[in-house]
Coordinates of C-alpha atoms in Angstrom, one line a residue:
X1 CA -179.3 149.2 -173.2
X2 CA -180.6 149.2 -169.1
X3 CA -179.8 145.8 -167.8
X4 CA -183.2 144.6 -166.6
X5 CA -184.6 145.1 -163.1
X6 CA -184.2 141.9 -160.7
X7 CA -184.6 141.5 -157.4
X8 CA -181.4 139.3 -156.8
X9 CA -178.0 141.3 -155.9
X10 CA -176.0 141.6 -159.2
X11 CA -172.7 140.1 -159.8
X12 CA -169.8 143.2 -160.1
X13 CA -168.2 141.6 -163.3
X14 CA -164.8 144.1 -163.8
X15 CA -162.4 144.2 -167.0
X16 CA -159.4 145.5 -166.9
X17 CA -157.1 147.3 -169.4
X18 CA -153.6 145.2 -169.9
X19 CA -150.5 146.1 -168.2
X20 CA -147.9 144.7 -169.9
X21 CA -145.5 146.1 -172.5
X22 CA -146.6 144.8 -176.3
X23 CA -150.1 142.9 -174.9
X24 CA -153.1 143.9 -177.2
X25 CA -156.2 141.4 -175.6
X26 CA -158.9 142.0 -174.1
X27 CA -160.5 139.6 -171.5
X28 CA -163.8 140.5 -172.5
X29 CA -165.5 141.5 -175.8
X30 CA -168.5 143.8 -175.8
X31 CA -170.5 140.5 -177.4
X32 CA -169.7 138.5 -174.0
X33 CA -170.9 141.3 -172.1
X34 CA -173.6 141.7 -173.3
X35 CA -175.4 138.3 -172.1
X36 CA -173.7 139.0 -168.6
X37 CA -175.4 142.4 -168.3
X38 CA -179.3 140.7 -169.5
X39 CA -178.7 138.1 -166.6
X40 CA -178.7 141.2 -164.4
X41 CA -174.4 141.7 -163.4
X42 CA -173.0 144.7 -163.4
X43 CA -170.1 145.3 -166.1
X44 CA -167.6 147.4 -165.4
X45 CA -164.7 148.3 -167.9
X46 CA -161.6 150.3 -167.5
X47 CA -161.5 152.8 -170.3
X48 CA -159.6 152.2 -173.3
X49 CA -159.3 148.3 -171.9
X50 CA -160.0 147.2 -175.7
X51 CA -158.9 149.9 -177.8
X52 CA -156.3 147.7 -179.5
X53 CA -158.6 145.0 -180.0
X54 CA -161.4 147.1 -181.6
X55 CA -163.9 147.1 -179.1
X56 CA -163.9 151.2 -178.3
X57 CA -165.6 152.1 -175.2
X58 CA -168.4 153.0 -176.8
X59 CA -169.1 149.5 -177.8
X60 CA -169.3 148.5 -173.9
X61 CA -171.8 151.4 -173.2
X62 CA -174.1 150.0 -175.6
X63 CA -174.0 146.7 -174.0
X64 CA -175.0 148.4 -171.0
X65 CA -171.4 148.0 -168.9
X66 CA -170.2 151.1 -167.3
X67 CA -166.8 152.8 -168.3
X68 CA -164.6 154.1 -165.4
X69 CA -161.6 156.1 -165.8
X70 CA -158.3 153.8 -166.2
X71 CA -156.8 153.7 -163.0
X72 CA -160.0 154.4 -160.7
X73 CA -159.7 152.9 -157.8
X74 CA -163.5 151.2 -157.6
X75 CA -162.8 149.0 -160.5
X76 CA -160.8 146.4 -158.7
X77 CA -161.8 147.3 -154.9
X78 CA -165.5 146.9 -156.3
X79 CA -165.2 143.7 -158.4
X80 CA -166.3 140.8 -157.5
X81 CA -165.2 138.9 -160.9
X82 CA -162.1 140.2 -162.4
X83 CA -161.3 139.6 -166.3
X84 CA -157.9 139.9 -167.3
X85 CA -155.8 138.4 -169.6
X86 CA -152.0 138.4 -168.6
X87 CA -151.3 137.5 -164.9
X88 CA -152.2 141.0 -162.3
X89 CA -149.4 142.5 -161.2
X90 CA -149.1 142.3 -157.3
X91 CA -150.5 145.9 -156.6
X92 CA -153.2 145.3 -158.6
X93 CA -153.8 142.2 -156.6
X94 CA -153.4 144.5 -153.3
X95 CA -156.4 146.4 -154.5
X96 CA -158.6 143.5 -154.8
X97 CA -161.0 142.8 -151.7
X98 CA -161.1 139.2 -149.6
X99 CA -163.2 136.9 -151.7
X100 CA -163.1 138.3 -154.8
X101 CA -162.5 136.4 -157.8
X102 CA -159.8 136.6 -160.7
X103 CA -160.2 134.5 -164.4
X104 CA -157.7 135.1 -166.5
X105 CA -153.7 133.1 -166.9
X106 CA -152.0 133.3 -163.9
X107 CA -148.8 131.4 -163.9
X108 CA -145.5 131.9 -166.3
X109 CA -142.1 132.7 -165.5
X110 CA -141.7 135.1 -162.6
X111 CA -145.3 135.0 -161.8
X112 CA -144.7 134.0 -158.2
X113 CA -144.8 137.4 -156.3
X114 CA -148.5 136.9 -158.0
X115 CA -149.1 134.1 -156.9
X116 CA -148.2 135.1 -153.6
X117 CA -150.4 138.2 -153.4
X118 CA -153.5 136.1 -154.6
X119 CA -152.8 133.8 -151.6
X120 CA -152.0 136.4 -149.5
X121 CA -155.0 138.9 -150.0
X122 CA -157.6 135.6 -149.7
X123 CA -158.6 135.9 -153.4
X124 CA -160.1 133.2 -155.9
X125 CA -157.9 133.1 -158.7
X126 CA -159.1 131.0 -161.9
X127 CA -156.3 130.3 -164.0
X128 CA -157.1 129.9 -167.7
X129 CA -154.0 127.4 -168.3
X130 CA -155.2 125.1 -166.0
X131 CA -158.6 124.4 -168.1
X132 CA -158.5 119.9 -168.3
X133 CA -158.8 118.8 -171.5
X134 CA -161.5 117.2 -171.6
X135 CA -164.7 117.1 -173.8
X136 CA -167.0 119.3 -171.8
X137 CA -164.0 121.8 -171.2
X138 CA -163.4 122.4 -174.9
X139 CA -165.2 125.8 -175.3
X140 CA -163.2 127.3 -172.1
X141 CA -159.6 125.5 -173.4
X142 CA -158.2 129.3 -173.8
X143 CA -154.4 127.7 -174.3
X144 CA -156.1 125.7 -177.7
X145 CA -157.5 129.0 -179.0
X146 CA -154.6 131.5 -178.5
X147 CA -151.9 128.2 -179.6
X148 CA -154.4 128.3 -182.9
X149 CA -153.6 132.0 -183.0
X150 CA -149.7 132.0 -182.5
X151 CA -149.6 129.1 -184.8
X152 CA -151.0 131.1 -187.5
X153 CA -148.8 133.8 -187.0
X154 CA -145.7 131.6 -187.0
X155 CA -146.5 130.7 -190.5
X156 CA -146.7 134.2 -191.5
X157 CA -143.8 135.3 -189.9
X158 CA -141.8 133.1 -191.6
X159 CA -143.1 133.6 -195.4
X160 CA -142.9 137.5 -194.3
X161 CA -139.1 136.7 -193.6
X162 CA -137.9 134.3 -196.2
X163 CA -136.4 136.4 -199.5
X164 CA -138.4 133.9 -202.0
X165 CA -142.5 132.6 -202.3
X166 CA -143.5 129.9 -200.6
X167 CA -146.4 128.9 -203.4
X168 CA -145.2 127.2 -206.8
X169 CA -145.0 129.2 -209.7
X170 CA -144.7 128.6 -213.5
X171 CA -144.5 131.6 -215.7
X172 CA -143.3 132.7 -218.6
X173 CA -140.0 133.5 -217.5
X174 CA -139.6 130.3 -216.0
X175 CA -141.0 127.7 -213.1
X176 CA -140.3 128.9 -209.5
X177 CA -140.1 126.0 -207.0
X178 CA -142.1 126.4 -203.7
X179 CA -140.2 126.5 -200.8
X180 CA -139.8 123.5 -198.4
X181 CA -141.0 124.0 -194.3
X182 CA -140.3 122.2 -191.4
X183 CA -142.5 122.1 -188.8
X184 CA -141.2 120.7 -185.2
X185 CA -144.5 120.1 -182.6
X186 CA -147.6 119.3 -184.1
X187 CA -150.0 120.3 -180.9
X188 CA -152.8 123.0 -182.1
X189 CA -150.0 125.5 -183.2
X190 CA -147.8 123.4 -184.9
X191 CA -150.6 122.1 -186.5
X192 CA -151.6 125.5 -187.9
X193 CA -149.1 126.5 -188.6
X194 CA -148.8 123.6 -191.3
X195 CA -152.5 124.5 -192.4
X196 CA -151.3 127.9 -193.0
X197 CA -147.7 127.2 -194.9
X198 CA -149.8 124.6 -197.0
X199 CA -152.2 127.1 -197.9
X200 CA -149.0 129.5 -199.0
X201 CA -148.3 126.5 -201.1
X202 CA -145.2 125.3 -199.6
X203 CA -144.2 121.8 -199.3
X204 CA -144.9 120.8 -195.3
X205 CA -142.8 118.6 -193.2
X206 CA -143.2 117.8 -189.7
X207 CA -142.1 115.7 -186.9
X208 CA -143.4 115.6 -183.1
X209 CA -142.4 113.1 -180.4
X210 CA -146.2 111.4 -180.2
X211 CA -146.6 109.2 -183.0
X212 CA -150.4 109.6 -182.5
X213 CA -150.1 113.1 -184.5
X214 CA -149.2 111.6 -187.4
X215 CA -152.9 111.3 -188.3
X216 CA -153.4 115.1 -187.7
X217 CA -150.6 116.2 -189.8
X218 CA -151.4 114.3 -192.8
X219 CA -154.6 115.4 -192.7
X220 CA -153.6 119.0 -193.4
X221 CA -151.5 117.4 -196.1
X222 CA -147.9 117.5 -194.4
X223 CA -145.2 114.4 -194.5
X224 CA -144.6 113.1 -190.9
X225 CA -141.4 112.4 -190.3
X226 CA -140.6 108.9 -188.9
X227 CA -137.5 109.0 -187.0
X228 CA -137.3 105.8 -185.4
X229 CA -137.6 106.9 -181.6
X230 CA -139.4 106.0 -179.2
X231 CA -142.8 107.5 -178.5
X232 CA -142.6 110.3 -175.6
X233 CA -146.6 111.1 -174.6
X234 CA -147.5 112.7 -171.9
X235 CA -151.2 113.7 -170.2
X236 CA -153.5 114.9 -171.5
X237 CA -152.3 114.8 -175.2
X238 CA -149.1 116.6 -174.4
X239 CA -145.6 115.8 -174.8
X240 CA -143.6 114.8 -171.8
X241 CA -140.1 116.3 -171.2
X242 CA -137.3 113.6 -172.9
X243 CA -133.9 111.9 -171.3
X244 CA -130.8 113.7 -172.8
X245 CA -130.1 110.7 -174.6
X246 CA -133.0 110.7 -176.5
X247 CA -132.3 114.3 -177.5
X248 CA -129.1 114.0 -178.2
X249 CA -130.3 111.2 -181.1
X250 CA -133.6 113.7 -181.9
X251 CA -130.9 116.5 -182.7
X252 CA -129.0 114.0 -184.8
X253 CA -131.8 112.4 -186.8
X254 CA -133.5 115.9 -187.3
X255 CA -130.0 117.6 -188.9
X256 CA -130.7 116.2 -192.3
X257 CA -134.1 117.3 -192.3
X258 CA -133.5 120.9 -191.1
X259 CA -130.4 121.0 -193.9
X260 CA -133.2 120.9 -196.5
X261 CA -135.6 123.7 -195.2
X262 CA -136.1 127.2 -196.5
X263 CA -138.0 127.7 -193.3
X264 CA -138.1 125.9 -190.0
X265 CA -140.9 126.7 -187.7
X266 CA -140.8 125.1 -183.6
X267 CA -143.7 125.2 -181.4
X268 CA -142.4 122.1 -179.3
X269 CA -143.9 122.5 -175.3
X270 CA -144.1 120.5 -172.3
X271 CA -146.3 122.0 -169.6
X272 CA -144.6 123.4 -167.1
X273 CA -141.2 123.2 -167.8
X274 CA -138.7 125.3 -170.1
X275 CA -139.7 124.3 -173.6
X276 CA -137.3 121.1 -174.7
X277 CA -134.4 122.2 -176.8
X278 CA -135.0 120.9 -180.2
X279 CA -132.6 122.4 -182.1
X280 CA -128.9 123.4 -181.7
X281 CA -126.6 126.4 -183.9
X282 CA -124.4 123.8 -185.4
X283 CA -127.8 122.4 -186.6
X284 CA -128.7 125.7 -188.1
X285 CA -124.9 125.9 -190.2
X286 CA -126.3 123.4 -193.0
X287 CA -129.1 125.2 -193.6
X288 CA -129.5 127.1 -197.4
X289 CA -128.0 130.6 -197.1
X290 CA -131.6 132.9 -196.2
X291 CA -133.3 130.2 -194.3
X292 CA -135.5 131.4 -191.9
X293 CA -136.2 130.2 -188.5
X294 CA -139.4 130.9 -186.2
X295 CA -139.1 129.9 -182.5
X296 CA -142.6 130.1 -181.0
X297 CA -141.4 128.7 -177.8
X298 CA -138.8 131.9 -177.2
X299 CA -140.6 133.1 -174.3
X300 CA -140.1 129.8 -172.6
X301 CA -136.9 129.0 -172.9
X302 CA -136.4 128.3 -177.0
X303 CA -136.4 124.8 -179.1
X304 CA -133.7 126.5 -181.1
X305 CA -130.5 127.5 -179.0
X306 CA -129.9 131.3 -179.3
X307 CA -133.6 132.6 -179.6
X308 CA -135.3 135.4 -177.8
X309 CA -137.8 136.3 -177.3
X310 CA -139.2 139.0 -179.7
X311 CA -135.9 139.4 -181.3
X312 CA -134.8 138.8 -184.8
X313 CA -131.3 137.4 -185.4
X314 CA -128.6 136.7 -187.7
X315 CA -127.0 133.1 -187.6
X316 CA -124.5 132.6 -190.9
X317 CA -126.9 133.6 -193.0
X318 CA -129.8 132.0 -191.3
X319 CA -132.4 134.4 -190.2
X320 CA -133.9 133.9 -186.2
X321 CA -137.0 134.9 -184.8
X322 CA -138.2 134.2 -181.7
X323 CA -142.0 135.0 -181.2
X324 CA -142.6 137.3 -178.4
X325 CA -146.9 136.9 -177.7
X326 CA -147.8 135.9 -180.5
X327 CA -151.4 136.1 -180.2
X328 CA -151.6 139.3 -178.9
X329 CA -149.7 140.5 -182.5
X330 CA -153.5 139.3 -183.4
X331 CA -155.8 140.7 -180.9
X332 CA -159.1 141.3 -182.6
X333 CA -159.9 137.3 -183.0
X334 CA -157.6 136.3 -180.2
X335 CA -159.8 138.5 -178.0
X336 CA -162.8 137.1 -179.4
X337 CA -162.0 133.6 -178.9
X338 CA -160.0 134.3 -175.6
X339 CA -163.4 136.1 -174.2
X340 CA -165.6 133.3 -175.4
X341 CA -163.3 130.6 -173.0
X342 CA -163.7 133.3 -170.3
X343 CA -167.5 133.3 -170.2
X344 CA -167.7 129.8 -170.9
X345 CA -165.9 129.0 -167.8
X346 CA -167.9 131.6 -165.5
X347 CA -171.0 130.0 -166.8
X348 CA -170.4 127.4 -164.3
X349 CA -170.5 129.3 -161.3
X350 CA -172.0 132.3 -162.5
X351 CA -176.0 132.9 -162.8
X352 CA -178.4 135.4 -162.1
X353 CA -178.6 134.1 -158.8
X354 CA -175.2 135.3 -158.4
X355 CA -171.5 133.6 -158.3
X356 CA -170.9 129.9 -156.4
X357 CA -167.3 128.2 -156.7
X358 CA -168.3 124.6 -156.7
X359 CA -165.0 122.7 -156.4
X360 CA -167.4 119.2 -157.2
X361 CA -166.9 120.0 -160.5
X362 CA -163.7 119.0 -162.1
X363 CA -163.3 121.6 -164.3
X364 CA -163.5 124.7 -161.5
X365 CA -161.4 122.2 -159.4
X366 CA -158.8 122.3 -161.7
X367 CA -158.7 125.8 -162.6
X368 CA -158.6 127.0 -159.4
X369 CA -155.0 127.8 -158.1
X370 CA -155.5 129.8 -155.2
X371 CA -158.7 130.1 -153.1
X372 CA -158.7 130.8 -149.3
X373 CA -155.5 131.2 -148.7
X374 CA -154.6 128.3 -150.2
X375 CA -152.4 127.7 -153.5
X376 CA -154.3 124.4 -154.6
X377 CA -151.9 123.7 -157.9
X378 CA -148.9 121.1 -156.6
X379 CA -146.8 121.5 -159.1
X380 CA -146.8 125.9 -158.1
X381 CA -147.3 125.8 -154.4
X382 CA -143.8 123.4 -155.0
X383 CA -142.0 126.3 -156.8
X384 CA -143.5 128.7 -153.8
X385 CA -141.1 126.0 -151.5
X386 CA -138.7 125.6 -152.9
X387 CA -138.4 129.5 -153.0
X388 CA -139.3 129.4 -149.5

């Protein structure tokens, strides 16, 4: 399919394949390219970019992108929109020309050399983490669709791992109990991850440190645990990072609790810190022999003391996993919803008129991290300081 003739100079919309070890999305779908290639943009896609994801090169052509060779050096010195999921490497970055755009998460642990290079080479870089939460933002919120994803998965992981159901079951031979699950953060993946143990048929606990999702987890037909503390909420519905004090009697009023469980899934956060340590070994000794634990927040730091990410561990008995990008073990839909934020965001700067970076509007104000030289997030150009 021809992209229709116009008369106004097409955008160079460019997705690229994934470079790092174990990621499986894709930044853009052949269904989102489609629309970009009727307004009249060009599409080009690296080949093989979404081979784990489904979407075979093929499917691109018939949308009407063009497929380059991986590694050819016009599809990032050409583009004037580049897609990508994961942050660029910095010699990717180097390829890039002055002005041109990137969309796609940007920031994370040693992600600052990147950061640098985007400031350095006078690139716009859009970073998908950074999308407000507010109403009008919902569609682009890419950490709410992949946290729906990983939260998923952390349910399944766990029933996967633990040597006994999860459902009730009366037979013949005699009734088996469902298994009991504790879930620790009740944001969109904790949350999910409760909708997906209940629909396994286990019995749901959870606890969070905002009282407000108390609501939300007895809607999915979960116990909230009460603990008596104080209420810790943050901006933006998020949890804020709590005094030691206040974890110290967290760990202690959560012990009984995680003594019980057959499975104990974490998916506590606090933007842009480590993620808070929720859970300790000692805590893990009174759990039954073949409990298994799922530590979502690994990558970040852990909630339980001892995960790693992508690594699966004994502890006395008790099995450890800590999730290692967890929506990328689901790429097909996590591509799919991923690529839907992507668009959604372009759609307001992008139109057949061509690309314009209004920084009016709050929610391309606060995506933008780097434009012009500039590194316009406070709480990263601080890191870049104090790194000097």
């Amino acid at each position: 399919m021809a992209p229709p003739d116009r008369e106004e100079t097409p955008v160079r919309v460019t997705l690229v394949a994934e470079t790092r070890p174990g990621e499986r999305r894709v930044a853009l779908t052949p269904e989102v390219v489609a629309p970009l290639v009727e307004q009249g943009h060009e599409v080009s896609v690296e080949s093989g970019a979404g081979a784990a994801a489904l979407c075979a090169d093929e499917d691109y052509r018939e949308t009407g992108a063009q497929v380059l060779p991986a590694g050819d050096d016009a599809l990032l010195a050409g583009a004037d929109i580049v897609a990508h999921v994961r942050p660029l490497l910095p010699d990717q970055i180097a390829r890039l020309r002055r002005g041109a755009v990137t969309v796609g998460f940007v920031t994370g642990p040693g992600e600052l050399d990147g950061i640098r290079a985007l400031r350095g080479c006078g690139t716009t870089a859009l970073a998908m983490e950074l999308v407000p939460r507010i109403s009008r933002a919902q569609s682009m919120d890419a950490l709410t669709s992949q946290a729906l994803v990983a939260g998923y998965r952390c349910a399944l992981e766990a029933a996967m791992r633990l040597p006994r159901f999860f459902p009730l079951f009366m037979t013949a031979a005699g009734t088996v109990r469902p298994a009991k699950v504790l879930v620790l953060g009740a944001g969109v993946a904790g949350l999910q991850a409760i909708a997906t143990a209940k629909r396994l048929g286990a019995v749901v606990e959870a606890y969070d440190v905002r009282p407000s999702s108390a609501d939300e987890v007895k809607s999915m037909g979960a116990t909230f645990l009460d603990l008596g503390l104080d209420a810790i909420e943050g901006t933006g519905g998020y949890a804020r990072e709590q005094s030691e004090d206040r974890a110290a009697r967290q760990q202690e009023a959560l012990t009984p609790y995680i003594s019980k469980a057959d499975a104990l899934i974490t998916t506590a956060a606090v933007p842009g810190r480590p993620a808070p340590r929720l859970v300790t070994r000692a805590m893990l000794a009174g759990m039954p022999a073949g409990a298994v634990v799922v530590d979502l927040a690994a990558e970040s730091g852990g909630n339980v003391e001892g995960a790693r990410p992508g690594e699966t561990l004994d502890v006395d008995g008790v099995t450890l996993h800590g999730m290692a990008d967890p929506a990328s073990a689901m790429p097909v839909d996590a591509s799919r919803l991923y690529a839907k934020n992507v668009t959604n965001l372009l759609a307001l700067g992008l139109s057949a008129e061509g690309w314009s970076l209004d920084l009016a509007d709050e929610v391309l104000d606060g995506v933008c991290i780097v434009h012009e030289g500039t590194v316009r997030h406070a709480p990263t150009a601080a890191l870049l300081e104090e790194e000097g």
